[in-house]
GROMACS .gro file of N, CA, C and O in nm:
model
  552
    1PRO      N    1   1.857   0.455  -1.109
    1PRO     CA    2   1.716   0.451  -1.143
    1PRO      C    3   1.686   0.368  -1.267
    1PRO      O    4   1.586   0.299  -1.272
    2ASN      N    5   1.772   0.376  -1.370
    2ASN     CA    6   1.746   0.299  -1.491
    2ASN      C    7   1.759   0.150  -1.467
    2ASN      O    8   1.679   0.071  -1.518
    3PHE      N    9   1.859   0.110  -1.390
    3PHE     CA   10   1.876  -0.032  -1.358
    3PHE      C   11   1.757  -0.081  -1.277
    3PHE      O   12   1.702  -0.188  -1.305
    4THR      N   13   1.714  -0.003  -1.180
    4THR     CA   14   1.601  -0.042  -1.097
    4THR      C   15   1.476  -0.058  -1.181
    4THR      O   16   1.402  -0.156  -1.166
    5SER      N   17   1.452   0.037  -1.270
    5SER     CA   18   1.331   0.028  -1.353
    5SER      C   19   1.337  -0.090  -1.449
    5SER      O   20   1.234  -0.148  -1.482
    6SER      N   21   1.457  -0.129  -1.490
    6SER     CA   22   1.468  -0.245  -1.579
    6SER      C   23   1.441  -0.376  -1.506
    6SER      O   24   1.400  -0.474  -1.566
    7CYS      N   25   1.462  -0.377  -1.374
    7CYS     CA   26   1.440  -0.497  -1.293
    7CYS      C   27   1.303  -0.500  -1.225
    7CYS      O   28   1.265  -0.602  -1.167
    8GLU      N   29   1.229  -0.391  -1.231
    8GLU     CA   30   1.102  -0.381  -1.159
    8GLU      C   31   1.005  -0.492  -1.194
    8GLU      O   32   0.937  -0.545  -1.105
    9ALA      N   33   0.998  -0.530  -1.320
    9ALA     CA   34   0.903  -0.633  -1.363
    9ALA      C   35   0.929  -0.769  -1.299
    9ALA      O   36   0.838  -0.851  -1.288
   10LYS      N   37   1.051  -0.793  -1.255
   10LYS     CA   38   1.083  -0.919  -1.188
   10LYS      C   39   1.079  -0.904  -1.036
   10LYS      O   40   1.037  -0.995  -0.965
   11VAL      N   41   1.124  -0.790  -0.987
   11VAL     CA   42   1.136  -0.769  -0.842
   11VAL      C   43   0.999  -0.755  -0.776
   11VAL      O   44   0.974  -0.814  -0.671
   12THR      N   45   0.910  -0.677  -0.836
   12THR     CA   46   0.780  -0.651  -0.774
   12THR      C   47   0.698  -0.779  -0.756
   12THR      O   48   0.650  -0.803  -0.645
   13PRO      N   49   0.680  -0.862  -0.859
   13PRO     CA   50   0.603  -0.985  -0.836
   13PRO      C   51   0.666  -1.077  -0.731
   13PRO      O   52   0.594  -1.140  -0.652
   14LEU      N   53   0.799  -1.081  -0.727
   14LEU     CA   54   0.867  -1.162  -0.626
   14LEU      C   55   0.842  -1.107  -0.486
   14LEU      O   56   0.811  -1.183  -0.393
   15ALA      N   57   0.852  -0.976  -0.471
   15ALA     CA   58   0.829  -0.914  -0.339
   15ALA      C   59   0.684  -0.933  -0.296
   15ALA      O   60   0.657  -0.959  -0.178
   16ILE      N   61   0.590  -0.922  -0.388
   16ILE     CA   62   0.448  -0.943  -0.356
   16ILE      C   63   0.425  -1.088  -0.314
   16ILE      O   64   0.355  -1.115  -0.216
   17ALA      N   65   0.484  -1.180  -0.387
   17ALA     CA   66   0.469  -1.323  -0.353
   17ALA      C   67   0.526  -1.353  -0.214
   17ALA      O   68   0.464  -1.426  -0.135
   18MET      N   69   0.642  -1.297  -0.185
   18MET     CA   70   0.702  -1.317  -0.052
   18MET      C   71   0.615  -1.254   0.056
   18MET      O   72   0.595  -1.312   0.163
   19PHE      N   73   0.563  -1.136   0.028
   19PHE     CA   74   0.475  -1.067   0.122
   19PHE      C   75   0.352  -1.153   0.154
   19PHE      O   76   0.313  -1.167   0.269
   20LEU      N   77   0.292  -1.212   0.052
   20LEU     CA   78   0.172  -1.293   0.073
   20LEU      C   79   0.202  -1.426   0.139
   20LEU      O   80   0.131  -1.469   0.230
   21LYS      N   81   0.310  -1.490   0.097
   21LYS     CA   82   0.342  -1.623   0.150
   21LYS      C   83   0.388  -1.619   0.295
   21LYS      O   84   0.356  -1.707   0.374
   22TYR      N   85   0.464  -1.516   0.330
   22TYR     CA   86   0.520  -1.507   0.465
   22TYR      C   87   0.464  -1.387   0.541
   22TYR      O   88   0.537  -1.316   0.611
   23SER      N   89   0.334  -1.365   0.528
   23SER     CA   90   0.271  -1.247   0.587
   23SER      C   91   0.276  -1.244   0.739
   23SER      O   92   0.256  -1.139   0.800
   24SER      N   93   0.304  -1.357   0.803
   24SER     CA   94   0.312  -1.356   0.949
   24SER      C   95   0.455  -1.340   1.000
   24SER      O   96   0.478  -1.334   1.120
   25ASP      N   97   0.551  -1.330   0.908
   25ASP     CA   98   0.692  -1.314   0.947
   25ASP      C   99   0.728  -1.166   0.943
   25ASP      O  100   0.736  -1.106   0.836
   26PRO      N  101   0.752  -1.105   1.059
   26PRO     CA  102   0.779  -0.961   1.061
   26PRO      C  103   0.904  -0.919   0.985
   26PRO      O  104   0.910  -0.809   0.930
   27VAL      N  105   1.004  -1.007   0.977
   27VAL     CA  106   1.127  -0.973   0.904
   27VAL      C  107   1.098  -0.965   0.754
   27VAL      O  108   1.139  -0.869   0.687
   28ILE      N  109   1.027  -1.065   0.701
   28ILE     CA  110   0.993  -1.066   0.558
   28ILE      C  111   0.903  -0.947   0.525
   28ILE      O  112   0.921  -0.881   0.422
   29ILE      N  113   0.807  -0.919   0.612
   29ILE     CA  114   0.717  -0.805   0.589
   29ILE      C  115   0.797  -0.675   0.583
   29ILE      O  116   0.776  -0.592   0.494
   30SER      N  117   0.889  -0.659   0.675
   30SER     CA  118   0.972  -0.539   0.678
   30SER      C  119   1.057  -0.527   0.551
   30SER      O  120   1.068  -0.419   0.493
   31LEU      N  121   1.116  -0.638   0.509
   31LEU     CA  122   1.197  -0.636   0.387
   31LEU      C  123   1.111  -0.605   0.264
   31LEU      O  124   1.151  -0.528   0.176
   32SER      N  125   0.993  -0.666   0.258
   32SER     CA  126   0.902  -0.640   0.145
   32SER      C  127   0.861  -0.493   0.143
   32SER      O  128   0.860  -0.430   0.037
   33GLU      N  129   0.831  -0.438   0.260
   33GLU     CA  130   0.794  -0.297   0.270
   33GLU      C  131   0.908  -0.207   0.221
   33GLU      O  132   0.884  -0.108   0.150
   34ASP      N  133   1.031  -0.242   0.259
   34ASP     CA  134   1.148  -0.165   0.213
   34ASP      C  135   1.160  -0.168   0.061
   34ASP      O  136   1.188  -0.066  -0.002
   35ILE      N  137   1.140  -0.285   0.003
   35ILE     CA  138   1.146  -0.299  -0.144
   35ILE      C  139   1.038  -0.214  -0.209
   35ILE      O  140   1.065  -0.141  -0.305
   36PHE      N  141   0.916  -0.221  -0.155
   36PHE     CA  142   0.806  -0.142  -0.212
   36PHE      C  143   0.835   0.008  -0.200
   36PHE      O  144   0.807   0.083  -0.293
   37GLN      N  145   0.892   0.051  -0.089
   37GLN     CA  146   0.926   0.193  -0.071
   37GLN      C  147   1.032   0.238  -0.171
   37GLN      O  148   1.019   0.345  -0.231
   38LEU      N  149   1.136   0.157  -0.186
   38LEU     CA  150   1.242   0.194  -0.281
   38LEU      C  151   1.190   0.203  -0.423
   38LEU      O  152   1.223   0.297  -0.496
   39LEU      N  153   1.108   0.107  -0.462
   39LEU     CA  154   1.052   0.110  -0.597
   39LEU      C  155   0.956   0.228  -0.614
   39LEU      O  156   0.951   0.290  -0.720
   40SER      N  157   0.883   0.259  -0.510
   40SER     CA  158   0.787   0.369  -0.517
   40SER      C  159   0.856   0.504  -0.528
   40SER      O  160   0.801   0.597  -0.588
   41ARG      N  161   0.974   0.517  -0.472
   41ARG     CA  162   1.048   0.644  -0.479
   41ARG      C  163   1.105   0.670  -0.618
   41ARG      O  164   1.139   0.783  -0.651
   42ASN      N  165   1.119   0.565  -0.697
   42ASN     CA  166   1.172   0.578  -0.833
   42ASN      C  167   1.057   0.616  -0.926
   42ASN      O  168   0.965   0.538  -0.945
   43PRO      N  169   1.060   0.735  -0.987
   43PRO     CA  170   0.949   0.779  -1.072
   43PRO      C  171   0.922   0.686  -1.190
   43PRO      O  172   0.810   0.682  -1.241
   44GLU      N  173   1.023   0.613  -1.233
   44GLU     CA  174   1.003   0.521  -1.345
   44GLU      C  175   0.938   0.390  -1.301
   44GLU      O  176   0.881   0.319  -1.383
   45CYS      N  177   0.946   0.357  -1.173
   45CYS     CA  178   0.891   0.231  -1.122
   45CYS      C  179   0.756   0.248  -1.053
   45CYS      O  180   0.679   0.153  -1.047
   46ALA      N  181   0.730   0.366  -0.999
   46ALA     CA  182   0.610   0.387  -0.917
   46ALA      C  183   0.480   0.348  -0.987
   46ALA      O  184   0.398   0.277  -0.927
   47PRO      N  185   0.456   0.388  -1.112
   47PRO     CA  186   0.328   0.350  -1.174
   47PRO      C  187   0.311   0.199  -1.190
   47PRO      O  188   0.203   0.145  -1.162
   48GLN      N  189   0.417   0.130  -1.230
   48GLN     CA  190   0.408  -0.015  -1.246
   48GLN      C  191   0.389  -0.084  -1.112
   48GLN      O  192   0.313  -0.180  -1.100
   49LEU      N  193   0.461  -0.038  -1.011
   49LEU     CA  194   0.447  -0.094  -0.877
   49LEU      C  195   0.304  -0.079  -0.827
   49LEU      O  196   0.244  -0.174  -0.778
   50GLN      N  197   0.249   0.040  -0.843
   50GLN     CA  198   0.111   0.063  -0.798
   50GLN      C  199   0.012  -0.024  -0.876
   50GLN      O  200  -0.081  -0.078  -0.817
   51THR      N  201   0.035  -0.040  -1.005
   51THR     CA  202  -0.053  -0.124  -1.086
   51THR      C  203  -0.050  -0.270  -1.040
   51THR      O  204  -0.153  -0.338  -1.041
   52ARG      N  205   0.065  -0.317  -0.995
   52ARG     CA  206   0.078  -0.456  -0.951
   52ARG      C  207   0.036  -0.475  -0.805
   52ARG      O  208  -0.024  -0.576  -0.770
   53LEU      N  209   0.071  -0.381  -0.718
   53LEU     CA  210   0.055  -0.400  -0.574
   53LEU      C  211  -0.082  -0.358  -0.521
   53LEU      O  212  -0.139  -0.426  -0.435
   54ILE      N  213  -0.137  -0.248  -0.569
   54ILE     CA  214  -0.262  -0.198  -0.514
   54ILE      C  215  -0.377  -0.297  -0.528
   54ILE      O  216  -0.450  -0.320  -0.430
   55PRO      N  217  -0.397  -0.365  -0.642
   55PRO     CA  218  -0.505  -0.465  -0.647
   55PRO      C  219  -0.488  -0.577  -0.544
   55PRO      O  220  -0.586  -0.624  -0.487
   56THR      N  221  -0.365  -0.617  -0.519
   56THR     CA  222  -0.339  -0.721  -0.418
   56THR      C  223  -0.378  -0.671  -0.280
   56THR      O  224  -0.446  -0.741  -0.203
   57LEU      N  225  -0.336  -0.548  -0.246
   57LEU     CA  226  -0.370  -0.492  -0.116
   57LEU      C  227  -0.520  -0.472  -0.101
   57LEU      O  228  -0.577  -0.501   0.005
   58LEU      N  229  -0.587  -0.426  -0.206
   58LEU     CA  230  -0.732  -0.406  -0.199
   58LEU      C  231  -0.806  -0.538  -0.186
   58LEU      O  232  -0.908  -0.545  -0.116
   59SER      N  233  -0.756  -0.641  -0.249
   59SER     CA  234  -0.816  -0.774  -0.234
   59SER      C  235  -0.809  -0.820  -0.089
   59SER      O  236  -0.905  -0.875  -0.035
   60ILE      N  237  -0.696  -0.797  -0.025
   60ILE     CA  238  -0.680  -0.832   0.117
   60ILE      C  239  -0.776  -0.748   0.202
   60ILE      O  240  -0.845  -0.800   0.290
   61LEU      N  241  -0.780  -0.618   0.176
   61LEU     CA  242  -0.862  -0.529   0.257
   61LEU      C  243  -1.012  -0.554   0.238
   61LEU      O  244  -1.090  -0.537   0.332
   62ASN      N  245  -1.052  -0.595   0.119
   62ASN     CA  246  -1.194  -0.621   0.092
   62ASN      C  247  -1.237  -0.761   0.132
   62ASN      O  248  -1.355  -0.793   0.127
   63SER      N  249  -1.143  -0.844   0.169
   63SER     CA  250  -1.174  -0.983   0.207
   63SER      C  251  -1.257  -0.985   0.335
   63SER      O  252  -1.235  -0.905   0.427
   64GLN      N  253  -1.350  -1.078   0.342
   64GLN     CA  254  -1.435  -1.091   0.461
   64GLN      C  255  -1.364  -1.164   0.574
   64GLN      O  256  -1.400  -1.150   0.689
   65GLU      N  257  -1.265  -1.245   0.540
   65GLU     CA  258  -1.195  -1.320   0.643
   65GLU      C  259  -1.069  -1.248   0.688
   65GLU      O  260  -1.003  -1.181   0.610
   66GLN      N  261  -1.038  -1.261   0.815
   66GLN     CA  262  -0.919  -1.198   0.873
   66GLN      C  263  -0.815  -1.308   0.893
   66GLN      O  264  -0.831  -1.395   0.976
   67ILE      N  265  -0.706  -1.302   0.816
   67ILE     CA  266  -0.602  -1.404   0.821
   67ILE      C  267  -0.480  -1.347   0.891
   67ILE      O  268  -0.409  -1.265   0.835
   68CYS      N  269  -0.457  -1.390   1.013
   68CYS     CA  270  -0.335  -1.356   1.089
   68CYS      C  271  -0.298  -1.208   1.082
   68CYS      O  272  -0.182  -1.174   1.060
   69GLY      N  273  -0.393  -1.120   1.095
   69GLY     CA  274  -0.361  -0.977   1.095
   69GLY      C  275  -0.318  -0.923   0.960
   69GLY      O  276  -0.252  -0.819   0.954
   70LEU      N  277  -0.354  -0.992   0.852
   70LEU     CA  278  -0.308  -0.952   0.719
   70LEU      C  279  -0.364  -0.815   0.678
   70LEU      O  280  -0.297  -0.739   0.609
   71LYS      N  281  -0.485  -0.781   0.722
   71LYS     CA  282  -0.542  -0.650   0.686
   71LYS      C  283  -0.459  -0.537   0.747
   71LYS      O  284  -0.434  -0.437   0.681
   72GLY      N  285  -0.419  -0.553   0.870
   72GLY     CA  286  -0.336  -0.451   0.934
   72GLY      C  287  -0.203  -0.435   0.862
   72GLY      O  288  -0.156  -0.323   0.840
   73VAL      N  289  -0.145  -0.546   0.822
   73VAL     CA  290  -0.018  -0.543   0.748
   73VAL      C  291  -0.038  -0.477   0.612
   73VAL      O  292   0.044  -0.396   0.568
   74ALA      N  293  -0.150  -0.508   0.544
   74ALA     CA  294  -0.179  -0.447   0.414
   74ALA      C  295  -0.194  -0.295   0.428
   74ALA      O  296  -0.147  -0.219   0.343
   75LEU      N  297  -0.256  -0.251   0.536
   75LEU     CA  298  -0.269  -0.107   0.560
   75LEU      C  299  -0.132  -0.043   0.585
   75LEU      O  300  -0.105   0.068   0.538
   76ASP      N  301  -0.046  -0.114   0.657
   76ASP     CA  302   0.090  -0.063   0.680
   76ASP      C  303   0.168  -0.050   0.549
   76ASP      O  304   0.237   0.049   0.526
   77VAL      N  305   0.156  -0.151   0.463
   77VAL     CA  306   0.225  -0.148   0.334
   77VAL      C  307   0.170  -0.034   0.248
   77VAL      O  308   0.246   0.040   0.184
   78LEU      N  309   0.039  -0.018   0.248
   78LEU     CA  310  -0.022   0.091   0.171
   78LEU      C  311   0.025   0.227   0.223
   78LEU      O  312   0.055   0.317   0.145
   79ALA      N  313   0.036   0.240   0.355
   79ALA     CA  314   0.086   0.366   0.413
   79ALA      C  315   0.228   0.394   0.367
   79ALA      O  316   0.261   0.508   0.331
   80SER      N  317   0.313   0.293   0.366
   80SER     CA  318   0.451   0.316   0.322
   80SER      C  319   0.455   0.347   0.172
   80SER      O  320   0.539   0.425   0.127
   81LEU      N  321   0.364   0.287   0.095
   81LEU     CA  322   0.356   0.315  -0.048
   81LEU      C  323   0.315   0.461  -0.072
   81LEU      O  324   0.374   0.530  -0.154
   82VAL      N  325   0.217   0.508   0.003
   82VAL     CA  326   0.171   0.647  -0.010
   82VAL      C  327   0.282   0.744   0.031
   82VAL      O  328   0.306   0.844  -0.035
   83GLN      N  329   0.349   0.711   0.140
   83GLN     CA  330   0.455   0.797   0.192
   83GLN      C  331   0.569   0.815   0.091
   83GLN      O  332   0.626   0.923   0.080
   84ALA      N  333   0.599   0.709   0.017
   84ALA     CA  334   0.711   0.714  -0.077
   84ALA      C  335   0.668   0.754  -0.219
   84ALA      O  336   0.753   0.777  -0.304
   85ALA      N  337   0.539   0.761  -0.244
   85ALA     CA  338   0.489   0.788  -0.379
   85ALA      C  339   0.520   0.930  -0.424
   85ALA      O  340   0.519   1.023  -0.343
   86PRO      N  341   0.547   0.946  -0.554
   86PRO     CA  342   0.566   1.082  -0.607
   86PRO      C  343   0.434   1.159  -0.602
   86PRO      O  344   0.327   1.101  -0.614
   87LEU      N  345   0.447   1.290  -0.584
   87LEU     CA  346   0.328   1.375  -0.578
   87LEU      C  347   0.302   1.438  -0.713
   87LEU      O  348   0.396   1.464  -0.788
   88PRO      N  349   0.181   1.466  -0.748
   88PRO     CA  350   0.058   1.438  -0.677
   88PRO      C  351   0.030   1.288  -0.673
   88PRO      O  352   0.079   1.213  -0.760
   89LEU      N  353  -0.047   1.244  -0.573
   89LEU     CA  354  -0.079   1.102  -0.562
   89LEU      C  355  -0.154   1.056  -0.686
   89LEU      O  356  -0.236   1.130  -0.742
   90SER      N  357  -0.127   0.933  -0.727
   90SER     CA  358  -0.190   0.880  -0.847
   90SER      C  359  -0.339   0.856  -0.825
   90SER      O  360  -0.387   0.851  -0.711
   91GLU      N  361  -0.410   0.840  -0.934
   91GLU     CA  362  -0.553   0.812  -0.926
   91GLU      C  363  -0.578   0.680  -0.852
   91GLU      O  364  -0.674   0.669  -0.777
   92GLN      N  365  -0.491   0.581  -0.873
   92GLN     CA  366  -0.507   0.453  -0.804
   92GLN      C  367  -0.498   0.470  -0.653
   92GLN      O  368  -0.576   0.411  -0.580
   93LEU      N  369  -0.403   0.549  -0.608
   93LEU     CA  370  -0.389   0.569  -0.463
   93LEU      C  371  -0.503   0.652  -0.407
   93LEU      O  372  -0.551   0.624  -0.297
   94LEU      N  373  -0.547   0.751  -0.481
   94LEU     CA  374  -0.647   0.844  -0.427
   94LEU      C  375  -0.790   0.797  -0.451
   94LEU      O  376  -0.870   0.793  -0.358
   95GLN      N  377  -0.823   0.762  -0.573
   95GLN     CA  378  -0.962   0.730  -0.607
   95GLN      C  379  -0.999   0.584  -0.580
   95GLN      O  380  -1.117   0.553  -0.562
   96VAL      N  381  -0.899   0.496  -0.578
   96VAL     CA  382  -0.928   0.354  -0.561
   96VAL      C  383  -0.896   0.307  -0.419
   96VAL      O  384  -0.980   0.249  -0.351
   97ALA      N  385  -0.774   0.333  -0.373
   97ALA     CA  386  -0.731   0.280  -0.244
   97ALA      C  387  -0.781   0.362  -0.125
   97ALA      O  388  -0.819   0.305  -0.022
   98PHE      N  389  -0.782   0.493  -0.137
   98PHE     CA  390  -0.821   0.579  -0.024
   98PHE      C  391  -0.961   0.548   0.030
   98PHE      O  392  -0.978   0.532   0.152
   99PRO      N  393  -1.064   0.533  -0.056
   99PRO     CA  394  -1.197   0.502  -0.002
   99PRO      C  395  -1.201   0.365   0.069
   99PRO      O  396  -1.273   0.348   0.167
  100VAL      N  397  -1.122   0.271   0.021
  100VAL     CA  398  -1.119   0.139   0.084
  100VAL      C  399  -1.055   0.149   0.223
  100VAL      O  400  -1.101   0.086   0.319
  101VAL      N  401  -0.949   0.229   0.235
  101VAL     CA  402  -0.885   0.250   0.366
  101VAL      C  403  -0.986   0.308   0.465
  101VAL      O  404  -0.997   0.261   0.579
  102ILE      N  405  -1.062   0.407   0.421
  102ILE     CA  406  -1.163   0.468   0.508
  102ILE      C  407  -1.267   0.365   0.549
  102ILE      O  408  -1.300   0.351   0.667
  103GLN      N  409  -1.318   0.290   0.451
  103GLN     CA  410  -1.424   0.193   0.478
  103GLN      C  411  -1.377   0.083   0.573
  103GLN      O  412  -1.446   0.049   0.669
  104VAL      N  413  -1.258   0.029   0.549
  104VAL     CA  414  -1.206  -0.078   0.634
  104VAL      C  415  -1.181  -0.026   0.776
  104VAL      O  416  -1.214  -0.094   0.874
  105THR      N  417  -1.126   0.091   0.787
  105THR     CA  418  -1.095   0.148   0.919
  105THR      C  419  -1.223   0.176   0.997
  105THR      O  420  -1.232   0.145   1.116
  106LEU      N  421  -1.323   0.233   0.932
  106LEU     CA  422  -1.447   0.267   1.001
  106LEU      C  423  -1.532   0.145   1.036
  106LEU      O  424  -1.610   0.150   1.130
  107SER      N  425  -1.518   0.037   0.961
  107SER     CA  426  -1.605  -0.080   0.983
  107SER      C  427  -1.540  -0.188   1.068
  107SER      O  428  -1.600  -0.293   1.088
  108SER      N  429  -1.422  -0.165   1.120
  108SER     CA  430  -1.352  -0.267   1.197
  108SER      C  431  -1.357  -0.238   1.346
  108SER      O  432  -1.364  -0.123   1.389
  109ASP      N  433  -1.350  -0.347   1.424
  109ASP     CA  434  -1.335  -0.331   1.568
  109ASP      C  435  -1.204  -0.396   1.615
  109ASP      O  436  -1.178  -0.403   1.734
  110ASP      N  437  -1.122  -0.439   1.519
  110ASP     CA  438  -0.992  -0.499   1.549
  110ASP      C  439  -0.891  -0.387   1.576
  110ASP      O  440  -0.875  -0.296   1.495
  111ASN      N  441  -0.825  -0.394   1.690
  111ASN     CA  442  -0.732  -0.288   1.729
  111ASN      C  443  -0.618  -0.267   1.630
  111ASN      O  444  -0.578  -0.154   1.605
  112SER      N  445  -0.563  -0.376   1.575
  112SER     CA  446  -0.451  -0.360   1.481
  112SER      C  447  -0.497  -0.292   1.352
  112SER      O  448  -0.423  -0.211   1.295
  113ILE      N  449  -0.618  -0.322   1.307
  113ILE     CA  450  -0.671  -0.257   1.186
  113ILE      C  451  -0.699  -0.110   1.214
  113ILE      O  452  -0.669  -0.023   1.132
  114LEU      N  453  -0.755  -0.082   1.331
  114LEU     CA  454  -0.782   0.058   1.366
  114LEU      C  455  -0.654   0.139   1.375
  114LEU      O  456  -0.646   0.252   1.325
  115GLN      N  457  -0.552   0.081   1.436
  115GLN     CA  458  -0.424   0.152   1.450
  115GLN      C  459  -0.358   0.172   1.314
  115GLN      O  460  -0.316   0.282   1.279
  116SER      N  461  -0.349   0.064   1.235
  116SER     CA  462  -0.286   0.073   1.103
  116SER      C  463  -0.367   0.161   1.009
  116SER      O  464  -0.311   0.237   0.930
  117GLY      N  465  -0.499   0.152   1.016
  117GLY     CA  466  -0.586   0.236   0.933
  117GLY      C  467  -0.572   0.383   0.967
  117GLY      O  468  -0.565   0.468   0.878
  118GLY      N  469  -0.567   0.413   1.096
  118GLY     CA  470  -0.548   0.552   1.138
  118GLY      C  471  -0.414   0.607   1.092
  118GLY      O  472  -0.404   0.721   1.047
  119GLU      N  473  -0.310   0.525   1.103
  119GLU     CA  474  -0.178   0.567   1.057
  119GLU      C  475  -0.176   0.587   0.905
  119GLU      O  476  -0.117   0.682   0.854
  120CYS      N  477  -0.243   0.498   0.833
  120CYS     CA  478  -0.249   0.509   0.687
  120CYS      C  479  -0.321   0.638   0.647
  120CYS      O  480  -0.276   0.710   0.557
  121LEU      N  481  -0.431   0.669   0.713
  121LEU     CA  482  -0.503   0.794   0.685
  121LEU      C  483  -0.417   0.916   0.717
  121LEU      O  484  -0.417   1.014   0.643
  122ARG      N  485  -0.341   0.908   0.828
  122ARG     CA  486  -0.251   1.018   0.863
  122ARG      C  487  -0.147   1.040   0.755
  122ARG      O  488  -0.115   1.153   0.717
  123VAL      N  489  -0.093   0.929   0.701
  123VAL     CA  490   0.007   0.940   0.595
  123VAL      C  491  -0.053   1.002   0.470
  123VAL      O  492   0.010   1.087   0.405
  124TYR      N  493  -0.174   0.962   0.434
  124TYR     CA  494  -0.242   1.024   0.320
  124TYR      C  495  -0.252   1.175   0.339
  124TYR      O  496  -0.220   1.253   0.249
  125ILE      N  497  -0.297   1.215   0.458
  125ILE     CA  498  -0.317   1.358   0.484
  125ILE      C  499  -0.185   1.434   0.484
  125ILE      O  500  -0.175   1.543   0.428
  126SER      N  501  -0.082   1.376   0.544
  126SER     CA  502   0.047   1.447   0.549
  126SER      C  503   0.117   1.447   0.413
  126SER      O  504   0.188   1.542   0.381
  127ALA      N  505   0.094   1.344   0.332
  127ALA     CA  506   0.160   1.337   0.201
  127ALA      C  507   0.101   1.437   0.102
  127ALA      O  508   0.175   1.502   0.028
  128SER      N  509  -0.031   1.448   0.101
  128SER     CA  510  -0.094   1.536   0.002
  128SER      C  511  -0.222   1.597   0.059
  128SER      O  512  -0.333   1.560   0.020
  129PRO      N  513  -0.208   1.693   0.149
  129PRO     CA  514  -0.326   1.750   0.214
  129PRO      C  515  -0.424   1.816   0.117
  129PRO      O  516  -0.545   1.806   0.137
  130ASP      N  517  -0.372   1.879   0.013
  130ASP     CA  518  -0.462   1.946  -0.082
  130ASP      C  519  -0.549   1.846  -0.157
  130ASP      O  520  -0.668   1.870  -0.177
  131GLN      N  521  -0.489   1.735  -0.198
  131GLN     CA  522  -0.567   1.632  -0.269
  131GLN      C  523  -0.671   1.570  -0.177
  131GLN      O  524  -0.783   1.543  -0.220
  132ILE      N  525  -0.634   1.547  -0.053
  132ILE     CA  526  -0.729   1.486   0.042
  132ILE      C  527  -0.842   1.584   0.073
  132ILE      O  528  -0.959   1.545   0.079
  133ALA      N  529  -0.809   1.711   0.089
  133ALA     CA  530  -0.912   1.811   0.117
  133ALA      C  531  -1.009   1.826  -0.001
  133ALA      O  532  -1.128   1.851   0.017
  134ALA      N  533  -0.959   1.807  -0.122
  134ALA     CA  534  -1.043   1.821  -0.242
  134ALA      C  535  -1.113   1.690  -0.279
  134ALA      O  536  -1.199   1.689  -0.368
  135TYR      N  537  -1.082   1.581  -0.208
  135TYR     CA  538  -1.140   1.451  -0.241
  135TYR      C  539  -1.292   1.451  -0.218
  135TYR      O  540  -1.340   1.499  -0.116
  136VAL      N  541  -1.364   1.397  -0.314
  136VAL     CA  542  -1.510   1.382  -0.303
  136VAL      C  543  -1.540   1.234  -0.324
  136VAL      O  544  -1.502   1.176  -0.426
  137ASP      N  545  -1.610   1.176  -0.227
  137ASP     CA  546  -1.647   1.035  -0.237
  137ASP      C  547  -1.752   1.020  -0.347
  137ASP      O  548  -1.855   1.085  -0.341
  138PRO      N  549  -1.723   0.936  -0.446
  138PRO     CA  550  -1.818   0.922  -0.557
  138PRO      C  551  -1.951   0.863  -0.518
  138PRO      O  552  -1.974   0.800  -0.428
   0.00000   0.00000   0.00000
């Protein structure tokens, strides 16, 4: 864990860059997701990872243009981040990302976004049901 946390500042930006540059390559996406999950499971890395990755994912989700299914992939990455995150879920995951997941899922007619959004919401509920039940939309 200490070695991982010492490398997080270099690994996370590289993994995000690879995720964005090769977003249509399923192998790179899978590898990036694995890296994000491993970093998220480390309590020393999770806050920094969320600080770096969540704004990128929200930018993709809030974008008006749909680039090669990138929104669906962003929802998948967010789901894996939530699944691996330490509990209780951070304010960034709950107060910032969760409402965007709901909004994107409800406002889309794209099947991949609906499927990934539904799965992401399921992961939120299974990861921290008490926090989700107590959530109030501001």
